[in-house]
Each structure stands twice: as structure tokens, then as C-alpha cells.
């Protein structure tokens, strides 16, 4: 029986997804019929989550944005969806993915990381060879649409309707207004329960406070259970507290006219929003705008109060003006309603002013302008990202064969060897050591390996098998020069490392609090690794740690950097870098090489910058991302490319013991060259 039921549920889910897919396909055809190259396309909300990828497949160069009005769920809930991967890949077809709130951005990025295995930064994702920008752009209303004056036809109609309501069932009573569609997310049962609690525990409001529940019923089958529950609660509250001359709940199911809606907004003493989950509640903003407009027009000094759910969008922005509540805490909402009804005029004015300032600032016009601007910028970033070309190994080999003085520079971690947290796990495979030895044996080559590892580790792993290999260790603090360079004399710049004592307790505390993390100290460089920590918790701890370290590092000679790919935070002396060390090692020979080949990762931009614009340089980033490099290689392509060059060297030189020159095998502190960038 359970198996059959599970099969039926799966079949229904499949049928629903097929219907969802077909609707998105219909929208694709509709957009394709109107689209002209250069147009901006904005896709809205979860109903069309597959559409951006469909558009990208049909029009590869399209400028497409996706704005999600509704909340994006946390990964614990999102991963339950059978179509979880398809939906994410659909949204990632856009250049810009935008949300109303930071929490939804965080949930989306976490879902991409856990479901698709993508590495992400706070404002962008790299997906399928493309750059996708992720942003926060809160929606708003047009406050000018609610401006009134004493002579306008709308103002006269609204005042007339409001006067009728005040003279009728609302006479001498405090009006609580709840205006939303009949929907599970709106928390309508919670509003009725809160009113019941208010009348039960605050009997002074019986006969004096009424709830106008305007819940537009769209007649959807999916709302049948909710409709029944709301009808039952309305009857229960009215039956318990109602009298011949008093009805606590006025339930309006029909669609209100504009005049009726504005009249209710204008006369309400309290607006209640009790959403259990909502992207943004525009009714609350409309209430504030109408109250503000009538307050200015009629010089009213007693504006209404907004009681607002903490699970609705903008709750954090409204918390200074509204009374923010947990809709599941019935007694707490009731207490907030009592506080709103008894609030002094001065407090009301102060709170209303803060709400009005937000509503008048974050308008629909600002939202649309920002969204279009961000979409254009996202497309420009994506185009720049796509200019990073895959390395043509055949072309590189051709240059290599013709050149006679070559500089080869390789980052170690993540380039020559996979990322590894523990030093003992980062040893080079035999094939890599053999390839580097072949490259170093070529007298036309000067070879450097860059790393944040300690000098002793690098010398043990590579120095013995490649005596002519130059090494830059500890992020550029230690340097072992290759013998072919014109070397300046060793200079100890007297780098200040006293900051290590100050940051050590912070780093040790975070290491204890983050299972799977550990510290690596290499003289001048301290690195906190969180690659083996829980992905979500590790990211959160890393961001907190960065904030702590930035406070300590302020006005001190230390720089702090975070690598999302390597999942580590590094601290090193401010004037120390791999690029500076390499420039100081190569010295006056920088322009004498007829081929420069540099392979590195996201932490090697200062090295790429040294050779930017050079016609005889091949700067290569491992993985496709925004970079100063000219080309990219996938990580599994790096060793085969080096082996191709090593094979050329083996063919072009005869074995000659004299070619294996012995280098200075000791590390020196890298000079702090004034010429270094």
C-alpha cells in the first residue's frame, strides 16, 4: 500500500512538472516572437523559473534577468523538491538573479552549493562557463499614486466612502485592517486567532475594536481547506464575542474597488500583516502611503500603526517604525495589537515618519531603475568574463619551440597539486615532479613555483629533484632564486610581524568553534583553513572571522584575504606578495624573456598583472573566472600541458650534466623592492 501511494505521489509530481515545463515553453515561444537582439528580458517569480535557461539556449547572447518576488526557501526545504536541479539551472540561465531580501540570496547560494556543487561568492556564481550576478533589490510601490488633495475627484470619493463607514458599523470603534488575498502564506487564520486573544485577555476592547478582514477569494481549488478554516474561525469569533450591535469581524470576500480600498486604508487605526512567509507585502506599503497622504492633506496628527510579521519582506527595514511580531505567537500578536491601540500620538508620529521615509525612498521606480541598471552591469561583467579564452596548447607549443629565453611560473596549490588542508597531503605526485625536473633541465628555461606553503615543505618536495627550480614560499615572504636570473643582493626589509600575537587568540578561538578547521603558521604567513568544515557553517564562520580580523588589521601592517575556492583565510605582511617577490627575483631580466608562461589561481592576480599587455606572455587562470589572465585551463589540463612543453625540451636539448646548474639551495627573505607594484 505504501509503495502504491508513493508511486501515485511520484506520478502526480511528474505530471505537475510536465505541466510547469509546458507553461514555461509557451512563454519562451511568446518571448521569441517579440525578441529583438539587444532587448533586455526580465523574468519574474517562481512560476517561470525554467524560462531564463530556455531563453539562453535559444538566444545565447541575450541579456536576461530573473527576479524572484517570493521567498526562496532554505536548503533543508528546497532539497525536498524532485525538480530541484532543473529549477536552479533554469534560473542560472539569467545574467542577474535578484531577490527582495538578503536571506533569500543566502538560501539561493546555499542551494546552488549543496544541490549543484557550485562555488560561490556573496554576489556572483560561476556556472557552466558563465558569470551570474546575484543581487538584492527590494521592491516598492509608487507613493505618488496615493497623493490626494481636497479638490481631486478621487479624494472626494474616498472621503465620502470613509465617512459612510465611520457613520455605519465602524462608528466610535477602533478599526483593525487586514487586507490580503486568501492565501496560505498570508497568515489569515493567525490574524483571527490574535483578535480572539485580544478580546479574551483585554475585555476593554470588546464592543470597541473590530477587524475588517478583506481577504479576496479567488475561488481556487487549492484554497478550499483554507477557505473552510477561515469561515469557521470568523463564525467562532463573532459567535463568542458578537452582540446585536457589535460584530468583531467584518469579512469581505469580494474584490474591493480602488475607492473602497483607499477609504479603509485612510480610516484604519491599525493595519495587521501576519504573513507566515512572504517576499514582500505591498498592502502594508500602501497603508503607509495613504496614511501619509491624508495626514499631510488634512493635517492629521494621529496616523495609524502598522503591526507587521517578521516573516514578511522588509521586516528588518520596518522594525523601527512598525511593531514587528511572530504570527505564530498568538498572545504576542494580541499584546502588540493592544500596544498599537493605546499608543500615544507622539509615538505614532515618530514611527509613521520612519515608515513613510522608507516607502517614499524605496519606490517602484527606484526598484525598476536599479534592476535594469544591475542587469546591464551583470551582462557587461558576463561579457568580460566570457572574453577569457581557453588556452590554445598548440599555439603555446609553437611559441615555446621558437623561443630561446623562457620564464615559466606556476602556482602550487590548486594548480600543480589539488587543494589540500594538511601539508602532508599536498605532496606533488611523481609525474609532476618528473615534469618540473624536465622543464628545469632545459637551459633556456627559468622556472618558479609560488605557494603559501613553508620553505621547508617546498624544498623537501621539489628542491631535491629540481635543483634549478626557483621557489617563492609563504605568499612571497621567502624566496629561493633560480640561477639564471640577474640577482640583486638579499635584502631583509625588516617586515613587522608583531601583529601575529594579536590575531593568534582570535584564530585559535574560531578554530575551536569550527569543527574541521585548522591553523597553518609559516613564519610570516598565518592561514586558517575551513575546507573540511561543514560548508554552510564554515562559510558563516569565515565571514565572521574576516570581520574580526579587519578590526585588528586596521592601521597595522598586515593584509587579510579570503579565498572561496581554497576555502581559507590568509594573513600576511602588507607589503609582501607573490608578485612582488617574483619581480624582485627576476629583476632587470623582466623584459628580456621572449616567452612568459604563467599558470595560477584566483590569488595570483598580482602575478598576472606583472605581464598584462605583453605580446609574448601566456597568463593562464586555472578555472574560468574574472581574472587579469588572458586564458584559462581546467585543473585536469594543467599537467598534460606541462608535459607537452617538457617533451619539446627533451627533444631540443641533448643530455648534458653541465646544464644542471646548482642553485642557491637556501631561502632568503624576499626584498621589498621599491619598483615592485
XYZ file of C-alpha atoms in Angstrom:
677
model
C 0.000 0.000 0.000
C 2.780 2.420 0.903
C 4.606 1.584 -2.332
C 1.489 2.232 -4.407
C 0.845 5.546 -2.632
C 4.477 6.598 -3.164
C 4.156 5.721 -6.847
C 0.997 7.814 -7.153
C 2.659 10.754 -5.432
C 5.646 10.439 -7.771
C 3.354 10.253 -10.786
C 1.494 13.374 -9.702
C 4.783 15.217 -9.157
C 5.934 14.177 -12.631
C 2.662 15.297 -14.198
C 2.825 18.625 -12.386
C 6.383 19.221 -13.502
C 5.478 18.413 -17.115
C 2.663 20.973 -16.932
C 5.050 23.506 -15.387
C 7.575 22.835 -18.162
C 4.949 23.279 -20.866
C 3.879 26.652 -19.438
C 7.472 27.866 -19.474
C 7.768 26.610 -23.050
C 4.715 28.660 -24.042
C 6.305 31.773 -22.542
C 9.527 31.009 -24.433
C 7.663 30.995 -27.724
C 5.841 34.205 -26.826
C 9.094 35.999 -25.949
C 10.864 34.606 -29.036
C 8.128 36.081 -31.247
C 8.811 39.581 -29.877
C 12.525 39.479 -29.027
C 14.955 41.675 -30.958
C 18.711 41.473 -30.420
C 19.741 43.995 -27.775
C 16.476 43.794 -25.812
C 16.539 43.306 -22.040
C 14.357 40.455 -20.788
C 13.194 40.323 -17.164
C 11.604 37.102 -15.887
C 9.562 37.215 -12.680
C 8.941 34.774 -9.879
C 8.886 31.024 -9.329
C 6.212 30.300 -11.957
C 8.795 30.913 -14.715
C 11.956 29.643 -13.076
C 12.889 27.488 -16.084
C 12.467 30.295 -18.608
C 15.894 32.027 -18.293
C 17.774 28.846 -19.292
C 15.335 28.242 -22.165
C 15.920 31.777 -23.424
C 19.691 31.364 -23.070
C 19.558 28.180 -25.118
C 17.545 29.891 -27.868
C 19.442 33.231 -27.762
C 22.986 32.693 -26.343
C 23.806 36.441 -26.208
C 20.536 37.539 -24.596
C 20.563 39.980 -21.659
C 18.258 38.200 -19.227
C 17.432 38.849 -15.585
C 15.400 36.800 -13.122
C 13.672 38.498 -10.170
C 12.106 36.285 -7.515
C 9.318 38.138 -5.698
C 8.556 35.287 -3.317
C 10.863 33.970 -0.558
C 13.470 31.429 -1.612
C 13.363 28.555 0.916
C 16.290 27.308 2.952
C 18.169 24.337 1.536
C 16.588 21.939 4.057
C 13.220 22.545 2.383
C 14.384 23.251 -1.152
C 16.208 19.915 -1.449
C 12.895 18.088 -0.994
C 11.761 19.166 -4.474
C 12.126 16.411 -7.094
C 12.933 19.061 -9.742
C 15.423 20.920 -7.538
C 18.335 20.766 -10.016
C 16.284 21.721 -13.068
C 14.818 24.765 -11.315
C 18.225 26.057 -10.226
C 19.739 25.502 -13.661
C 16.754 27.320 -15.136
C 17.291 30.425 -13.001
C 21.050 30.338 -13.644
C 20.362 30.880 -17.331
C 19.999 34.574 -16.397
C 22.835 37.102 -16.168
C 21.271 38.540 -12.999
C 19.345 36.696 -10.277
C 17.784 39.149 -7.809
C 15.742 38.895 -4.607
C 13.938 41.176 -2.171
C 15.991 40.228 0.854
C 19.465 39.096 1.881
C 18.124 35.889 3.473
C 16.724 34.749 0.126
C 20.055 35.426 -1.590
C 21.804 33.342 1.061
C 19.321 30.485 0.664
C 19.707 30.546 -3.126
C 23.513 30.482 -2.977
C 23.416 27.656 -0.415
C 21.077 25.661 -2.664
C 23.435 26.151 -5.619
C 26.336 24.981 -3.474
C 24.627 21.928 -1.956
C 22.496 20.821 -4.920
C 24.761 21.731 -7.850
C 28.128 21.759 -6.066
C 28.934 25.297 -7.230
C 31.469 27.543 -5.525
C 30.010 30.979 -4.862
C 30.958 34.433 -3.677
C 28.422 36.715 -1.940
C 27.436 38.476 -5.174
C 28.163 36.062 -8.011
C 28.236 32.463 -9.208
C 30.336 30.819 -11.883
C 28.156 28.366 -13.742
C 28.661 26.451 -16.977
C 31.394 28.799 -18.215
C 29.305 31.886 -17.406
C 29.249 34.521 -14.696
C 25.895 35.010 -12.929
C 25.445 38.069 -10.695
C 23.261 37.677 -7.590
C 21.803 40.816 -6.008
C 19.317 42.272 -3.528
C 16.778 44.728 -4.956
C 13.766 45.340 -2.670
C 10.536 46.110 -4.493
C 8.286 49.032 -3.629
C 5.166 50.940 -4.634
C 4.523 54.258 -6.392
C 3.678 56.598 -3.444
C 2.633 59.358 -5.840
C -0.347 57.202 -6.852
C -1.773 57.803 -3.367
C -1.321 61.569 -3.263
C -4.607 63.345 -2.535
C -5.782 66.909 -2.253
C -9.043 68.422 -1.138
C -10.227 69.188 -4.677
C -9.443 65.961 -6.527
C -12.311 63.716 -7.598
C -10.599 60.667 -6.062
C -10.059 62.444 -2.756
C -13.692 63.493 -2.551
C -14.865 59.947 -3.340
C -12.522 58.381 -0.775
C -13.542 60.824 1.949
C -17.208 60.230 1.197
C -16.833 56.448 1.403
C -14.773 56.710 4.608
C -17.425 58.933 6.209
C -20.109 56.371 5.324
C -18.081 53.619 7.016
C -17.495 55.730 10.111
C -21.187 56.564 10.366
C -22.164 52.928 9.956
C -20.711 49.810 11.610
C -17.350 51.472 12.380
C -18.844 54.310 14.419
C -16.951 55.036 17.668
C -14.839 51.938 17.156
C -11.160 51.217 16.592
C -10.591 49.638 13.178
C -8.033 46.866 12.678
C -7.477 46.324 8.962
C -6.321 43.084 7.330
C -6.241 43.390 3.544
C -4.805 40.499 1.515
C -5.776 37.718 -0.863
C -6.995 34.412 0.540
C -3.695 32.529 0.504
C -1.895 30.079 2.786
C 1.156 32.366 3.016
C -0.819 35.362 4.332
C -1.470 34.001 7.825
C -5.183 34.870 7.824
C -6.138 32.247 10.481
C -3.339 33.660 12.672
C -4.918 37.138 12.432
C -8.284 35.826 13.589
C -6.712 33.924 16.483
C -4.837 37.080 17.519
C -8.094 39.075 17.547
C -9.728 36.371 19.677
C -6.807 36.522 22.142
C -7.047 40.332 22.277
C -10.764 40.269 23.092
C -10.307 37.431 25.586
C -7.435 38.872 27.602
C -8.249 42.553 27.078
C -12.022 42.698 27.647
C -11.970 46.504 27.467
C -11.791 46.147 23.668
C -14.970 44.084 23.408
C -17.517 46.222 21.613
C -14.821 48.818 20.790
C -12.392 47.072 18.367
C -13.334 45.434 15.080
C -11.288 43.584 12.472
C -12.062 44.332 8.830
C -10.848 41.155 7.145
C -10.688 41.876 3.416
C -9.490 38.511 2.088
C -10.151 38.410 -1.627
C -11.272 34.883 -2.525
C -10.054 33.901 -5.975
C -12.096 30.700 -5.962
C -9.071 28.416 -6.354
C -9.491 24.727 -5.578
C -6.188 24.755 -3.699
C -7.663 27.235 -1.193
C -10.662 25.036 -0.281
C -9.261 23.873 3.061
C -8.098 27.376 3.980
C -11.473 28.840 2.962
C -13.257 26.405 5.270
C -10.893 27.170 8.166
C -11.276 30.945 7.806
C -15.064 30.731 7.547
C -15.106 28.610 10.703
C -12.862 30.990 12.656
C -14.864 34.050 11.610
C -18.047 32.376 12.810
C -16.336 31.258 16.033
C -15.036 34.744 16.967
C -18.270 36.513 16.015
C -20.329 33.928 17.877
C -18.211 34.213 21.007
C -17.854 37.991 21.289
C -20.551 39.420 18.995
C -23.678 41.260 20.172
C -26.731 42.639 18.447
C -24.932 45.962 17.903
C -21.356 44.608 17.601
C -19.705 42.273 15.090
C -15.983 41.755 15.884
C -15.042 40.525 12.367
C -16.284 42.075 9.131
C -15.333 39.514 6.500
C -15.148 40.896 2.933
C -14.554 38.250 0.258
C -15.162 40.352 -2.843
C -12.602 42.374 -4.759
C -12.544 45.901 -3.364
C -12.776 48.928 -5.627
C -9.942 51.437 -5.502
C -12.113 53.894 -3.583
C -13.113 51.254 -1.012
C -9.519 50.154 -0.534
C -8.217 53.700 -0.040
C -11.083 54.527 2.300
C -10.229 51.533 4.500
C -6.543 52.471 4.479
C -7.375 56.045 5.488
C -9.648 55.254 8.440
C -7.796 52.224 9.864
C -6.257 52.700 13.295
C -4.107 49.578 12.915
C -3.027 47.589 9.865
C -2.261 43.942 10.659
C 0.081 41.882 8.455
C 0.599 38.352 9.841
C 2.184 36.568 6.875
C 3.757 33.225 7.748
C 6.141 33.620 4.772
C 6.109 36.324 2.128
C 8.565 38.019 -0.182
C 7.142 41.494 0.303
C 3.783 42.882 1.382
C 2.721 45.802 -0.797
C -0.530 46.310 1.134
C 1.480 47.446 4.157
C 3.317 49.992 1.998
C 0.035 51.205 0.508
C -1.367 51.660 4.022
C 1.623 53.796 4.995
C 1.399 55.841 1.781
C -2.338 56.541 2.195
C -1.974 57.400 5.880
C 0.884 59.746 4.991
C -1.063 61.386 2.149
C -4.163 62.054 4.261
C -2.084 63.156 7.250
C -0.372 65.808 5.112
C -3.579 66.855 3.352
C -5.805 67.017 6.435
C -3.019 67.909 8.897
C -3.857 64.824 10.942
C -1.550 64.138 13.872
C -2.708 60.638 14.776
C -1.613 58.243 11.993
C -2.378 54.540 12.040
C 0.023 51.913 13.376
C 1.452 49.005 11.375
C 1.734 45.582 13.066
C 3.976 43.568 10.776
C 5.094 39.929 10.584
C 8.791 39.226 10.969
C 8.421 36.625 8.192
C 7.303 39.157 5.576
C 9.767 41.013 3.367
C 11.170 44.335 4.650
C 10.610 43.294 8.301
C 14.157 44.320 9.204
C 13.656 47.657 7.438
C 10.297 48.244 9.160
C 11.340 47.273 12.673
C 11.911 50.892 13.795
C 8.503 52.012 12.532
C 6.207 49.002 12.771
C 5.515 46.653 15.671
C 7.200 43.502 14.349
C 5.573 40.259 15.528
C 5.818 36.491 15.196
C 2.438 35.463 13.707
C 2.724 32.020 15.353
C 2.848 33.697 18.785
C -0.868 34.450 19.149
C -0.578 36.091 22.572
C 2.387 38.173 21.386
C 0.411 39.491 18.396
C -2.525 40.282 20.674
C -0.246 42.254 23.007
C 1.151 44.183 20.025
C -2.382 45.000 18.863
C -3.172 46.335 22.350
C 0.047 48.388 22.300
C -0.872 49.800 18.888
C -4.383 50.740 20.046
C -3.086 52.512 23.175
C -0.025 54.160 21.628
C 0.419 57.894 22.188
C 0.109 60.313 19.281
C 3.776 61.339 19.530
C 4.974 57.742 19.313
C 2.652 57.110 16.382
C 4.035 60.120 14.531
C 7.654 59.088 15.099
C 7.030 55.522 13.938
C 4.948 56.637 10.967
C 7.662 59.066 9.868
C 10.216 56.239 9.740
C 7.888 54.027 7.714
C 6.962 56.843 5.329
C 10.622 57.638 4.750
C 11.299 54.045 3.696
C 8.202 53.797 1.483
C 8.984 57.114 -0.225
C 12.627 56.156 -0.770
C 12.437 52.528 -1.939
C 9.802 53.090 -4.590
C 8.732 51.016 -7.572
C 10.569 53.478 -9.809
C 13.800 53.057 -7.864
C 13.356 49.264 -7.912
C 12.829 49.138 -11.682
C 15.704 51.539 -12.410
C 18.068 49.604 -10.136
C 17.023 46.285 -11.596
C 17.609 47.442 -15.176
C 20.935 49.050 -14.209
C 22.091 45.914 -12.398
C 21.050 43.775 -15.359
C 23.109 45.895 -17.767
C 26.106 45.744 -15.414
C 25.678 41.996 -14.953
C 25.656 41.496 -18.709
C 28.823 43.599 -19.058
C 30.543 41.527 -16.355
C 29.394 38.313 -18.023
C 30.744 39.529 -21.384
C 34.120 40.406 -19.817
C 34.166 37.010 -18.121
C 33.425 35.251 -21.401
C 36.409 37.008 -23.034
C 38.711 34.741 -21.031
C 39.604 32.217 -23.719
C 40.659 28.594 -23.337
C 44.394 28.190 -23.791
C 45.404 27.002 -27.249
C 48.075 24.468 -26.266
C 49.194 24.035 -29.888
C 49.851 27.766 -30.187
C 51.702 27.779 -26.864
C 53.842 24.853 -28.050
C 54.666 26.704 -31.272
C 55.859 29.755 -29.301
C 57.751 27.501 -26.912
C 59.621 25.777 -29.735
C 60.755 29.101 -31.245
C 61.701 30.882 -28.024
C 65.184 30.848 -26.540
C 64.701 32.512 -23.168
C 61.633 31.476 -21.261
C 60.144 32.334 -17.867
C 57.764 29.677 -16.528
C 55.795 30.491 -13.346
C 53.387 28.086 -11.641
C 51.211 28.399 -8.545
C 51.466 25.208 -6.486
C 48.204 24.751 -4.548
C 45.237 24.252 -6.839
C 47.378 24.453 -9.983
C 50.194 21.902 -9.841
C 48.599 19.964 -6.997
C 44.987 19.748 -5.756
C 43.936 21.857 -2.786
C 44.742 20.088 0.464
C 44.219 21.247 4.019
C 47.043 19.313 5.664
C 50.602 19.906 4.380
C 51.388 16.187 4.326
C 48.504 15.675 1.868
C 49.802 18.323 -0.556
C 52.917 16.493 -1.765
C 53.349 16.515 -5.554
C 52.607 13.323 -7.489
C 55.667 11.677 -9.099
C 54.540 12.668 -12.615
C 54.537 16.359 -11.620
C 57.986 16.208 -10.019
C 59.380 14.485 -13.112
C 57.818 17.061 -15.449
C 59.199 20.001 -13.448
C 62.639 18.363 -13.465
C 62.494 18.107 -17.285
C 61.481 21.768 -17.623
C 64.229 22.881 -15.242
C 66.799 20.806 -17.139
C 66.264 22.945 -20.248
C 68.916 25.728 -20.081
C 66.530 28.066 -21.930
C 64.055 27.936 -19.028
C 63.821 29.826 -15.751
C 61.165 28.115 -13.652
C 59.458 29.385 -10.490
C 56.859 27.759 -8.265
C 54.766 30.035 -5.999
C 52.998 28.931 -2.829
C 51.805 29.854 0.614
C 53.477 26.707 1.960
C 56.545 26.771 4.160
C 60.064 26.852 2.631
C 60.952 23.544 4.240
C 57.957 21.749 2.705
C 58.562 23.154 -0.782
C 62.285 22.409 -0.638
C 61.633 18.852 0.533
C 59.010 18.173 -2.155
C 60.598 19.939 -5.139
C 64.040 21.290 -4.321
C 65.897 17.988 -4.236
C 64.580 16.748 -7.592
C 64.777 20.176 -9.279
C 67.908 21.995 -8.015
C 67.498 24.791 -10.610
C 63.901 25.496 -9.569
C 63.106 28.902 -8.088
C 60.673 28.880 -5.173
C 58.503 31.604 -3.651
C 57.129 30.493 -0.268
C 54.887 31.966 2.436
C 52.889 34.066 -0.055
C 56.055 35.866 -1.168
C 57.862 36.366 2.140
C 60.533 33.742 1.399
C 62.369 33.411 -1.884
C 64.789 30.891 -3.395
C 66.059 32.258 -6.696
C 66.525 30.325 -9.883
C 70.200 30.558 -11.041
C 69.655 32.210 -14.452
C 68.290 35.445 -13.022
C 70.365 38.587 -12.608
C 70.083 38.676 -8.851
C 70.079 41.686 -6.578
C 71.675 41.114 -3.232
C 69.474 39.698 -0.495
C 67.799 42.431 1.491
C 65.896 41.925 4.739
C 63.153 44.518 4.648
C 62.560 44.235 8.360
C 58.920 43.272 7.908
C 56.800 43.802 11.034
C 55.150 40.558 12.191
C 54.159 41.631 15.709
C 50.507 41.507 14.618
C 50.683 37.694 14.790
C 50.483 37.868 18.594
C 47.261 39.904 18.378
C 45.447 37.722 15.852
C 46.523 34.363 17.295
C 43.845 34.248 20.071
C 41.094 35.121 17.577
C 42.214 32.447 15.114
C 42.565 29.828 17.837
C 39.079 30.640 19.160
C 37.482 30.250 15.728
C 39.398 27.004 15.170
C 37.997 25.556 18.397
C 34.472 26.666 17.464
C 34.594 25.331 13.887
C 34.952 21.539 13.624
C 37.070 20.578 10.619
C 39.088 23.811 10.541
C 42.737 24.177 11.434
C 45.547 26.750 11.522
C 48.756 26.713 9.494
C 51.519 29.120 10.506
C 54.541 29.555 8.226
C 56.707 32.213 9.791
C 55.289 35.413 8.319
C 52.022 33.927 6.982
C 49.128 32.548 9.011
C 46.345 30.633 7.246
C 43.009 29.456 8.627
C 41.702 26.501 6.585
C 37.996 25.589 6.663
C 37.831 23.264 3.651
C 36.885 20.278 5.831
C 34.273 22.175 7.879
C 30.536 21.978 7.187
C 30.029 24.119 4.042
C 27.314 26.399 5.459
C 28.798 26.742 8.930
C 32.326 27.139 7.552
C 31.238 29.975 5.238
C 29.398 31.725 8.060
C 32.379 31.388 10.403
C 34.759 32.635 7.700
C 32.678 35.782 7.180
C 32.559 36.411 10.924
C 36.285 35.827 11.222
C 37.003 38.287 8.410
C 35.032 40.966 10.274
C 37.029 40.352 13.456
C 40.362 40.342 11.644
C 39.629 43.523 9.712
C 39.176 45.360 13.007
C 42.528 44.070 14.285
C 44.286 44.679 10.951
C 43.160 48.304 10.719
C 46.192 50.624 10.901
C 48.524 47.643 11.161
C 50.980 46.409 8.510
C 49.000 43.267 7.692
C 46.595 42.290 4.931
C 43.832 39.736 5.220
C 42.476 37.809 2.216
C 39.786 35.178 1.835
C 39.749 32.544 -0.916
C 36.338 30.955 -1.555
C 37.899 28.356 -3.862
C 40.669 27.262 -1.496
C 38.324 27.864 1.470
C 40.931 29.593 3.534
C 41.721 32.972 5.120
C 45.317 34.177 4.957
C 47.106 36.916 6.858
C 50.480 38.205 5.749
C 52.603 41.364 5.968
C 51.008 44.165 3.984
C 53.948 44.767 1.631
C 54.516 41.097 0.891
C 53.054 39.349 -2.150
C 53.971 36.640 -4.631
C 54.013 39.174 -7.461
C 56.401 41.466 -5.583
C 58.711 38.568 -4.733
C 58.741 37.325 -8.331
C 59.532 40.789 -9.712
C 62.343 41.214 -7.251
C 63.735 37.765 -8.178
C 63.595 38.321 -11.928
C 64.831 41.901 -11.596
C 66.239 43.574 -14.703
C 65.605 40.441 -16.775
C 61.819 41.024 -16.731
C 61.724 42.277 -20.332
C 64.461 40.008 -21.646
C 62.329 36.870 -21.909
C 60.856 36.042 -25.303
C 58.224 33.753 -23.719
C 56.470 34.094 -20.366
C 54.102 31.314 -19.302
C 52.244 31.857 -16.005
C 49.644 29.476 -14.556
C 47.844 30.427 -11.351
C 44.575 30.724 -9.465
C 42.337 33.417 -8.026
C 45.004 34.503 -5.516
C 47.585 35.237 -8.230
C 46.117 38.358 -9.836
C 49.164 40.421 -8.792
C 51.361 37.955 -10.708
C 49.172 38.145 -13.822
C 49.293 41.937 -13.568
C 53.100 41.897 -13.962
C 52.746 40.605 -17.530
C 49.460 42.258 -18.518
C 49.614 43.602 -22.072
C 52.806 41.739 -23.003
C 52.677 40.267 -26.508
C 54.952 37.347 -25.631
C 53.202 36.229 -22.434
C 50.648 33.480 -21.826
C 48.937 34.176 -18.477
C 46.589 31.326 -17.608
C 43.988 31.038 -14.870
C 43.007 27.611 -13.590
C 39.243 27.562 -13.981
C 37.179 30.187 -15.697
C 36.571 33.253 -13.526
C 37.055 37.019 -13.588
C 40.789 37.466 -13.898
C 43.637 39.561 -15.313
C 44.828 36.415 -17.038
C 44.394 36.095 -20.806
C 43.481 32.397 -20.935
C 42.134 29.632 -18.745
C 42.702 25.902 -18.305
C 40.672 23.364 -16.387
C 42.642 21.931 -13.470
C 42.922 18.484 -15.070
C 44.550 20.059 -18.160
C 47.488 21.682 -16.360
C 49.799 18.668 -16.018
C 49.248 17.432 -19.617
C 50.093 20.931 -20.882
C 53.350 20.996 -18.881
C 54.179 17.512 -20.118
C 53.717 18.745 -23.708
C 56.272 21.517 -23.110
C 58.629 19.141 -21.297
C 58.531 16.810 -24.301
C 59.632 19.704 -26.541
C 62.531 20.441 -24.178
C 63.594 16.777 -24.184
C 63.749 16.784 -27.976
C 65.576 20.093 -28.304
C 68.424 19.550 -25.845
C 70.987 16.778 -25.561
C 71.626 15.312 -22.132
C 74.400 17.388 -20.621
C 75.316 17.230 -16.950
C 76.601 20.787 -17.201
C 73.118 22.029 -17.892
C 72.037 21.003 -14.399
C 73.390 24.072 -12.671
C 73.288 24.122 -8.934
C 71.263 26.918 -7.434
C 71.433 28.586 -4.064
C 69.548 25.999 -2.002
C 68.718 28.349 0.885
C 65.710 30.614 1.177
C 66.131 34.349 1.735
C 63.637 36.951 2.849
C 62.198 38.494 -0.294
C 63.434 42.043 -0.909
C 60.947 44.847 -0.511
C 61.798 46.372 -3.884
C 60.604 49.970 -4.398
C 59.994 49.074 -8.036
C 57.611 46.316 -7.116
C 53.944 47.020 -7.803
